[in-house]
Amino acid sequence: MKKRKSPVVFVCILIAIVAVLGIATHVILKYIPTRQKMDLNEYYGETGDGEAVIVIGTEILEQRGTVTGDLVYLPVDVVTTYLNQRYYWDAGNQQVLYATPAELTSAPAMEEPGSDVWLKDGTVCLSLDYIRRYTDLDVSVYQNPSRIAIQKQFDGIQTVTVNKDTYVRYRGGIKSPVLTKVKKGDTLIFMEELENWTQVATWDGYIGYVEKKKISAPQETSMERSFEREEYTYLTMEEPVNMVWHQVMSAEANAGLADAIQNMTGVNVISPTWFSVTDNSGNISNFATADYVALAHERGLQVWGLVDNFSENVTTTELLSNTAARQNLISQLVSASVEAGIDGINVDFEYLREDVGPHFLEFLRELSIECHKNNLVLSVDNPVPEDFTSHYDRAEQGRVVDYVIIMGYDEHYVGSEEAGSVASLPWVEKGIQDTLAEVPAERVINAVPFYTRLWKTEAGTLSSEAIGMDQAQEVVSSNNAEIYWDNDVSQYYGSFEKDGIRYQIWMEEGESIAAKVQLAKKYNLAGVSAWKLGFENSGIWQVITDNLNK
């Protein structure tokens, strides 16, 4: 009987052992962290011969760098997108330009590595030494796999400290494969906190997850740097800017200045529309006269000559992307300004397409150099920020010019699908707020309109015309139009019907202008400007002065 029971007992014990082993295996599989390493070629992606993965801060790029011997090269578009946007590829002359605050430098492209600029199989690449000449970076190059780890931020970095030896894993979870090991006391760049895991980046180019319990809470870290940054200096006025544009359509029209400013008070800058680009070679028309400047100076006015790109013969992208044309334009502008004795240049380039963005910025950088050599104030007019004008890059403009001017009008314009205010107060205020997100307030000027639009709806067709303040008041009075103050736009609104046509108007007058000028004080702006001289009524100057200076 005992012999019969032995096999049964043995089988039961075997089953128990298997069960225990199964449970143990399950526990191990579920609760014991894996030490399996991630295939780094899979993690970073395959690289070709001489290629290197680029890791910038907390981002692994799809583009590749090149390591050849001791030389490291990065594609120019990587550099301008992530590190320093001032490297400008001059395709026509096969060179890279770099504008410092004081000078324009150039580096020719070579077909072989060893120079600052390498034209590698048609791709413009910049050497690491050339990039570091003007850019504060920490760069380390690693092998297996080949990668270039770049740190560009040194102030206000969020970091965590490892409090126990652990692993950085590909995903959050103990079964996720290991990217790298980190030791107690190591610091990591903090990215995002999850429930039990924290996303981090290592200084040598890994981005993954560590258990939250094995690191400290995030803290702000700043690093001491010896790099000497380029510093722009600015030609700005001590008192608030109170500026008006003066539309001058011919040299003979300059003679009308005395009458135009006879009753003007409080204004300290006048900007005559003297210069216009006439062709894609950068030539300009010039109505500037020393007599005009002398009279303006006698009346205590600085003169900032305006240059526009309104000629139908000018394609702004073609003009500004050509270095010879761009520098010809700058040379003519500065020479004409110095000859007339004016105080500044106001750039009014409008309707800029997205493809002109980098060339427009390079134009401003190069113009800034020459303006400041000749003690000329440089200001630039911009539409109210919208998503479709992000390529204007007001932040970069604000770094290289003296004043960024918001054209706080044309909310509704000729061709608008519906009638409305030229510059409602909420719209103007949002334009200021959005600009201040990019440009320091002390160098922002908000421009107000001295005009309104008289809207006409006839047989279902909408049209409008721009009229000045006195003419608007005459339209309202002569047609017995009922007007009322609209708090939503901070303007008087009126409408009337005549000969079966419906007319609407959102008026600009003392109260509406006062509300807009008060925004300059509210946001500590550099001042205000107005378009244009001749559209104002007699009392508006005092309104601006009172509300700008009170």
mmCIF file of C-alpha atoms in Angstrom, residues 34-310:
data_model
loop_
_atom_site.group_PDB
_atom_site.id
_atom_site.type_symbol
_atom_site.label_atom_id
_atom_site.label_comp_id
_atom_site.label_asym_id
_atom_site.label_seq_id
_atom_site.Cartn_x
_atom_site.Cartn_y
_atom_site.Cartn_z
ATOM 1 C CA THR A 34 14.257 44.357 -15.873
ATOM 2 C CA ARG A 35 17.859 45.244 -16.634
ATOM 3 C CA GLN A 36 17.495 44.606 -20.333
ATOM 4 C CA LYS A 37 19.165 47.431 -22.282
ATOM 5 C CA MET A 38 17.396 49.245 -25.087
ATOM 6 C CA ASP A 39 18.830 48.823 -28.562
ATOM 7 C CA LEU A 40 20.213 52.367 -28.966
ATOM 8 C CA ASN A 41 20.197 52.174 -32.745
ATOM 9 C CA GLU A 42 16.478 51.572 -32.471
ATOM 10 C CA TYR A 43 16.150 54.361 -29.895
ATOM 11 C CA TYR A 44 18.031 57.035 -31.829
ATOM 12 C CA GLY A 45 17.496 55.709 -35.326
ATOM 13 C CA GLU A 46 20.129 54.421 -37.688
ATOM 14 C CA THR A 47 23.001 56.733 -38.645
ATOM 15 C CA GLY A 48 25.154 56.623 -41.740
ATOM 16 C CA ASP A 49 28.923 56.745 -41.950
ATOM 17 C CA GLY A 50 30.164 59.913 -40.237
ATOM 18 C CA GLU A 51 26.661 60.892 -39.167
ATOM 19 C CA ALA A 52 25.759 61.700 -35.574
ATOM 20 C CA VAL A 53 22.448 62.036 -33.778
ATOM 21 C CA ILE A 54 21.749 65.592 -32.568
ATOM 22 C CA VAL A 55 20.246 66.003 -29.098
ATOM 23 C CA ILE A 56 19.454 69.570 -28.047
ATOM 24 C CA GLY A 57 18.393 69.887 -24.429
ATOM 25 C CA THR A 58 15.351 67.678 -24.143
ATOM 26 C CA GLU A 59 14.790 67.026 -27.844
ATOM 27 C CA ILE A 60 16.222 64.389 -30.163
ATOM 28 C CA LEU A 61 16.236 65.761 -33.704
ATOM 29 C CA GLU A 62 15.539 63.907 -36.909
ATOM 30 C CA GLN A 63 18.301 65.853 -38.665
ATOM 31 C CA ARG A 64 21.842 64.525 -38.365
ATOM 32 C CA GLY A 65 25.144 66.192 -37.672
ATOM 33 C CA THR A 66 28.508 65.167 -39.058
ATOM 34 C CA VAL A 67 31.650 64.167 -37.188
ATOM 35 C CA THR A 68 34.814 63.968 -39.284
ATOM 36 C CA GLY A 69 37.984 63.495 -37.260
ATOM 37 C CA ASP A 70 37.969 66.181 -34.576
ATOM 38 C CA LEU A 71 35.545 68.382 -36.511
ATOM 39 C CA VAL A 72 31.816 68.605 -35.762
ATOM 40 C CA TYR A 73 29.326 70.150 -38.203
ATOM 41 C CA LEU A 74 25.617 70.937 -37.879
ATOM 42 C CA PRO A 75 23.199 71.790 -40.722
ATOM 43 C CA VAL A 76 22.573 75.521 -40.873
ATOM 44 C CA ASP A 77 18.796 75.071 -40.590
ATOM 45 C CA VAL A 78 19.295 73.203 -37.290
ATOM 46 C CA VAL A 79 21.460 76.047 -36.026
ATOM 47 C CA THR A 80 19.024 78.801 -37.017
ATOM 48 C CA THR A 81 15.973 76.903 -35.760
ATOM 49 C CA TYR A 82 17.307 75.752 -32.391
ATOM 50 C CA LEU A 83 20.499 77.602 -31.469
ATOM 51 C CA ASN A 84 21.053 81.000 -33.081
ATOM 52 C CA GLN A 85 18.878 82.419 -35.851
ATOM 53 C CA ARG A 86 21.346 85.075 -36.963
ATOM 54 C CA TYR A 87 23.391 82.828 -39.236
ATOM 55 C CA TYR A 88 22.141 83.806 -42.691
ATOM 56 C CA TRP A 89 22.802 81.724 -45.788
ATOM 57 C CA ASP A 90 23.571 84.011 -48.726
ATOM 58 C CA ALA A 91 22.868 81.568 -51.534
ATOM 59 C CA GLY A 92 23.792 83.999 -54.304
ATOM 60 C CA ASN A 93 27.314 84.491 -52.982
ATOM 61 C CA GLN A 94 27.682 81.011 -51.421
ATOM 62 C CA GLN A 95 28.524 82.382 -47.991
ATOM 63 C CA VAL A 96 27.099 82.628 -44.497
ATOM 64 C CA LEU A 97 26.608 86.110 -43.074
ATOM 65 C CA TYR A 98 26.461 86.904 -39.382
ATOM 66 C CA ALA A 99 25.434 90.359 -38.181
ATOM 67 C CA THR A 100 26.760 91.407 -34.803
ATOM 68 C CA PRO A 101 25.552 94.691 -33.264
ATOM 69 C CA ALA A 102 28.602 96.431 -34.728
ATOM 70 C CA GLU A 103 29.536 94.640 -37.960
ATOM 71 C CA LEU A 104 28.500 92.222 -40.688
ATOM 72 C CA THR A 105 30.816 89.209 -40.952
ATOM 73 C CA SER A 106 30.995 86.608 -43.712
ATOM 74 C CA ALA A 107 32.289 83.049 -44.059
ATOM 75 C CA PRO A 108 32.569 81.477 -47.550
ATOM 76 C CA ALA A 109 31.269 77.947 -48.115
ATOM 77 C CA MET A 110 33.853 75.304 -49.024
ATOM 78 C CA GLU A 111 33.399 71.941 -50.731
ATOM 79 C CA GLU A 112 35.560 70.123 -48.162
ATOM 80 C CA PRO A 113 35.490 70.053 -44.332
ATOM 81 C CA GLY A 114 37.943 72.161 -42.368
ATOM 82 C CA SER A 115 36.410 75.627 -42.793
ATOM 83 C CA ASP A 116 33.640 77.436 -40.905
ATOM 84 C CA VAL A 117 31.105 76.554 -43.613
ATOM 85 C CA TRP A 118 31.064 73.213 -45.400
ATOM 86 C CA LEU A 119 28.790 72.688 -48.395
ATOM 87 C CA LYS A 120 28.304 68.948 -47.835
ATOM 88 C CA ASP A 121 26.459 67.298 -50.707
ATOM 89 C CA GLY A 122 24.416 70.463 -51.207
ATOM 90 C CA THR A 123 23.647 70.925 -47.494
ATOM 91 C CA VAL A 124 25.080 74.005 -45.759
ATOM 92 C CA CYS A 125 26.802 72.912 -42.548
ATOM 93 C CA LEU A 126 28.437 75.082 -39.881
ATOM 94 C CA SER A 127 31.412 74.008 -37.818
ATOM 95 C CA LEU A 128 30.994 73.762 -34.073
ATOM 96 C CA ASP A 129 33.795 76.307 -33.589
ATOM 97 C CA TYR A 130 31.987 78.806 -35.828
ATOM 98 C CA ILE A 131 28.711 78.296 -33.963
ATOM 99 C CA ARG A 132 30.408 78.729 -30.585
ATOM 100 C CA ARG A 133 32.031 81.963 -31.743
ATOM 101 C CA TYR A 134 28.669 83.708 -31.387
ATOM 102 C CA THR A 135 26.576 81.251 -29.353
ATOM 103 C CA ASP A 136 26.750 80.103 -25.723
ATOM 104 C CA LEU A 137 26.630 76.279 -25.777
ATOM 105 C CA ASP A 138 27.837 73.209 -23.947
ATOM 106 C CA VAL A 139 28.537 70.432 -26.455
ATOM 107 C CA SER A 140 29.725 66.868 -25.908
ATOM 108 C CA VAL A 141 30.301 64.217 -28.568
ATOM 109 C CA TYR A 142 29.748 60.542 -27.726
ATOM 110 C CA GLN A 143 30.242 57.243 -29.529
ATOM 111 C CA ASN A 144 28.240 54.007 -29.673
ATOM 112 C CA PRO A 145 26.027 55.384 -30.985
ATOM 113 C CA SER A 146 27.566 58.566 -32.384
ATOM 114 C CA ARG A 147 25.700 61.549 -30.969
ATOM 115 C CA ILE A 148 26.146 65.259 -30.326
ATOM 116 C CA ALA A 149 24.599 66.403 -27.042
ATOM 117 C CA ILE A 150 24.006 70.165 -26.883
ATOM 118 C CA GLN A 151 22.885 72.217 -23.911
ATOM 119 C CA LYS A 152 21.816 75.773 -24.750
ATOM 120 C CA GLN A 153 19.827 76.809 -21.664
ATOM 121 C CA PHE A 154 21.684 77.744 -18.507
ATOM 122 C CA ASP A 155 19.270 79.934 -16.541
ATOM 123 C CA GLY A 156 16.177 78.715 -14.726
ATOM 124 C CA ILE A 157 16.585 75.049 -15.669
ATOM 125 C CA GLN A 158 14.370 72.621 -13.756
ATOM 126 C CA THR A 159 16.545 69.757 -12.477
ATOM 127 C CA VAL A 160 16.209 66.759 -10.137
ATOM 128 C CA THR A 161 18.899 64.960 -8.144
ATOM 129 C CA VAL A 162 19.196 61.166 -8.043
ATOM 130 C CA ASN A 163 18.978 59.946 -4.417
ATOM 131 C CA LYS A 164 19.621 56.247 -5.144
ATOM 132 C CA ASP A 165 21.412 54.422 -7.958
ATOM 133 C CA THR A 166 18.814 53.648 -10.596
ATOM 134 C CA TYR A 167 18.067 53.466 -14.312
ATOM 135 C CA VAL A 168 16.652 55.797 -16.910
ATOM 136 C CA ARG A 169 14.128 53.733 -18.852
ATOM 137 C CA TYR A 170 12.618 54.109 -22.285
ATOM 138 C CA ARG A 171 9.094 54.303 -20.852
ATOM 139 C CA GLY A 172 7.598 54.650 -17.392
ATOM 140 C CA GLY A 173 7.535 51.136 -15.885
ATOM 141 C CA ILE A 174 10.013 48.702 -14.382
ATOM 142 C CA LYS A 175 9.679 46.382 -17.366
ATOM 143 C CA SER A 176 10.598 49.074 -19.858
ATOM 144 C CA PRO A 177 14.122 48.584 -21.274
ATOM 145 C CA VAL A 178 17.032 50.547 -19.808
ATOM 146 C CA LEU A 179 18.572 53.500 -21.631
ATOM 147 C CA THR A 180 21.349 54.273 -19.143
ATOM 148 C CA LYS A 181 22.310 53.931 -15.489
ATOM 149 C CA VAL A 182 22.485 56.969 -13.182
ATOM 150 C CA LYS A 183 24.133 57.180 -9.791
ATOM 151 C CA LYS A 184 23.232 58.798 -6.519
ATOM 152 C CA GLY A 185 24.068 62.496 -6.661
ATOM 153 C CA ASP A 186 23.692 62.804 -10.456
ATOM 154 C CA THR A 187 21.495 65.651 -11.713
ATOM 155 C CA LEU A 188 18.962 65.225 -14.491
ATOM 156 C CA ILE A 189 16.896 67.735 -16.445
ATOM 157 C CA PHE A 190 13.279 67.619 -15.305
ATOM 158 C CA MET A 191 10.664 67.389 -18.047
ATOM 159 C CA GLU A 192 7.313 66.058 -16.803
ATOM 160 C CA GLU A 193 5.964 64.468 -13.627
ATOM 161 C CA LEU A 194 3.647 61.448 -13.876
ATOM 162 C CA GLU A 195 1.998 59.442 -11.101
ATOM 163 C CA ASN A 196 4.960 57.206 -10.187
ATOM 164 C CA TRP A 197 7.505 58.158 -12.843
ATOM 165 C CA THR A 198 9.197 61.346 -13.967
ATOM 166 C CA GLN A 199 10.338 62.116 -17.496
ATOM 167 C CA VAL A 200 13.918 63.390 -17.512
ATOM 168 C CA ALA A 201 16.810 64.108 -19.837
ATOM 169 C CA THR A 202 20.439 63.257 -19.108
ATOM 170 C CA TRP A 203 23.253 65.606 -19.983
ATOM 171 C CA ASP A 204 24.683 63.042 -22.422
ATOM 172 C CA GLY A 205 21.619 62.793 -24.625
ATOM 173 C CA TYR A 206 19.146 60.264 -23.200
ATOM 174 C CA ILE A 207 15.493 61.165 -22.693
ATOM 175 C CA GLY A 208 13.443 58.714 -20.632
ATOM 176 C CA TYR A 209 11.841 57.973 -17.275
ATOM 177 C CA VAL A 210 13.002 57.348 -13.690
ATOM 178 C CA GLU A 211 11.000 56.278 -10.681
ATOM 179 C CA LYS A 212 9.798 59.349 -8.845
ATOM 180 C CA LYS A 213 10.776 57.911 -5.444
ATOM 181 C CA LYS A 214 14.429 57.718 -6.500
ATOM 182 C CA ILE A 215 14.864 61.420 -7.311
ATOM 183 C CA SER A 216 14.411 64.709 -5.505
ATOM 184 C CA ALA A 217 11.675 67.232 -6.157
ATOM 185 C CA PRO A 218 12.375 69.586 -9.092
ATOM 186 C CA GLN A 219 14.363 72.706 -8.333
ATOM 187 C CA GLU A 220 15.461 75.674 -10.414
ATOM 188 C CA THR A 221 19.132 75.673 -11.363
ATOM 189 C CA SER A 222 21.289 78.313 -13.035
ATOM 190 C CA MET A 223 24.845 77.840 -14.236
ATOM 191 C CA GLU A 224 27.662 80.345 -14.233
ATOM 192 C CA ARG A 225 28.893 81.137 -17.720
ATOM 193 C CA SER A 226 31.964 82.953 -18.985
ATOM 194 C CA PHE A 227 30.594 83.487 -22.487
ATOM 195 C CA GLU A 228 30.376 87.196 -23.355
ATOM 196 C CA ARG A 229 27.039 87.789 -25.023
ATOM 197 C CA GLU A 230 26.571 90.354 -27.761
ATOM 198 C CA GLU A 231 24.802 93.388 -26.391
ATOM 199 C CA TYR A 232 22.760 95.778 -28.500
ATOM 200 C CA THR A 233 22.505 99.368 -27.369
ATOM 201 C CA TYR A 234 19.471 101.443 -28.267
ATOM 202 C CA LEU A 235 18.890 105.029 -29.328
ATOM 203 C CA THR A 236 15.770 105.896 -27.362
ATOM 204 C CA MET A 237 14.173 109.103 -26.159
ATOM 205 C CA GLU A 238 14.050 110.067 -22.496
ATOM 206 C CA GLU A 239 10.479 111.364 -22.736
ATOM 207 C CA PRO A 240 7.485 109.442 -24.132
ATOM 208 C CA VAL A 241 7.432 109.320 -27.927
ATOM 209 C CA ASN A 242 4.563 111.381 -29.354
ATOM 210 C CA MET A 243 4.857 110.827 -33.082
ATOM 211 C CA VAL A 244 2.806 111.531 -36.170
ATOM 212 C CA TRP A 245 3.251 110.358 -39.745
ATOM 213 C CA HIS A 246 3.218 113.018 -42.461
ATOM 214 C CA GLN A 247 2.231 111.733 -45.892
ATOM 215 C CA VAL A 248 4.470 113.484 -48.415
ATOM 216 C CA MET A 249 3.855 112.475 -52.023
ATOM 217 C CA SER A 250 6.418 114.755 -53.714
ATOM 218 C CA ALA A 251 9.395 116.946 -52.889
ATOM 219 C CA GLU A 252 7.214 120.024 -53.465
ATOM 220 C CA ALA A 253 4.796 118.841 -50.773
ATOM 221 C CA ASN A 254 7.481 119.460 -48.146
ATOM 222 C CA ALA A 255 6.657 123.145 -48.392
ATOM 223 C CA GLY A 256 3.345 122.426 -46.678
ATOM 224 C CA LEU A 257 4.986 121.461 -43.391
ATOM 225 C CA ALA A 258 4.693 124.875 -41.770
ATOM 226 C CA ASP A 259 0.928 125.017 -42.300
ATOM 227 C CA ALA A 260 0.436 121.360 -41.354
ATOM 228 C CA ILE A 261 2.080 121.759 -37.944
ATOM 229 C CA GLN A 262 0.950 125.304 -37.217
ATOM 230 C CA ASN A 263 -1.491 124.256 -34.491
ATOM 231 C CA MET A 264 0.214 120.997 -33.534
ATOM 232 C CA THR A 265 1.311 120.681 -29.908
ATOM 233 C CA GLY A 266 2.942 117.979 -27.811
ATOM 234 C CA VAL A 267 4.392 116.034 -30.745
ATOM 235 C CA ASN A 268 8.140 115.351 -30.601
ATOM 236 C CA VAL A 269 8.660 113.127 -33.675
ATOM 237 C CA ILE A 270 7.408 113.558 -37.222
ATOM 238 C CA SER A 271 7.812 110.827 -39.843
ATOM 239 C CA PRO A 272 7.498 112.038 -43.445
ATOM 240 C CA THR A 273 6.884 109.348 -46.097
ATOM 241 C CA TRP A 274 9.976 110.325 -48.025
ATOM 242 C CA PHE A 275 11.536 107.088 -49.235
ATOM 243 C CA SER A 276 10.104 104.305 -51.351
ATOM 244 C CA VAL A 277 11.850 101.297 -52.861
ATOM 245 C CA THR A 278 11.445 101.549 -56.617
ATOM 246 C CA ASP A 279 12.879 98.270 -57.919
ATOM 247 C CA ASN A 280 14.297 94.904 -56.906
ATOM 248 C CA SER A 281 17.847 96.268 -57.044
ATOM 249 C CA GLY A 282 17.269 98.331 -53.907
ATOM 250 C CA ASN A 283 17.045 101.778 -55.488
ATOM 251 C CA ILE A 284 14.800 104.347 -53.800
ATOM 252 C CA SER A 285 12.848 107.492 -54.561
ATOM 253 C CA ASN A 286 13.833 110.320 -52.233
ATOM 254 C CA PHE A 287 11.802 113.417 -51.328
ATOM 255 C CA ALA A 288 13.923 114.429 -48.320
ATOM 256 C CA THR A 289 14.994 118.060 -47.988
ATOM 257 C CA ALA A 290 17.262 119.763 -45.480
ATOM 258 C CA ASP A 291 14.827 122.721 -45.264
ATOM 259 C CA TYR A 292 12.057 120.456 -43.968
ATOM 260 C CA VAL A 293 14.423 119.005 -41.366
ATOM 261 C CA ALA A 294 15.616 122.447 -40.309
ATOM 262 C CA LEU A 295 12.032 123.664 -39.730
ATOM 263 C CA ALA A 296 11.103 120.486 -37.857
ATOM 264 C CA HIS A 297 14.150 120.823 -35.611
ATOM 265 C CA GLU A 298 13.304 124.464 -35.028
ATOM 266 C CA ARG A 299 9.886 123.303 -33.748
ATOM 267 C CA GLY A 300 11.478 120.698 -31.458
ATOM 268 C CA LEU A 301 10.678 117.706 -33.664
ATOM 269 C CA GLN A 302 12.892 114.762 -34.497
ATOM 270 C CA VAL A 303 12.500 113.579 -38.093
ATOM 271 C CA TRP A 304 12.282 109.850 -38.837
ATOM 272 C CA GLY A 305 12.104 109.360 -42.610
ATOM 273 C CA LEU A 306 9.775 106.537 -43.628
ATOM 274 C CA VAL A 307 10.675 103.962 -46.285
ATOM 275 C CA ASP A 308 8.003 101.723 -47.821
ATOM 276 C CA ASN A 309 7.810 98.769 -50.207
ATOM 277 C CA PHE A 310 4.544 99.756 -51.886
#
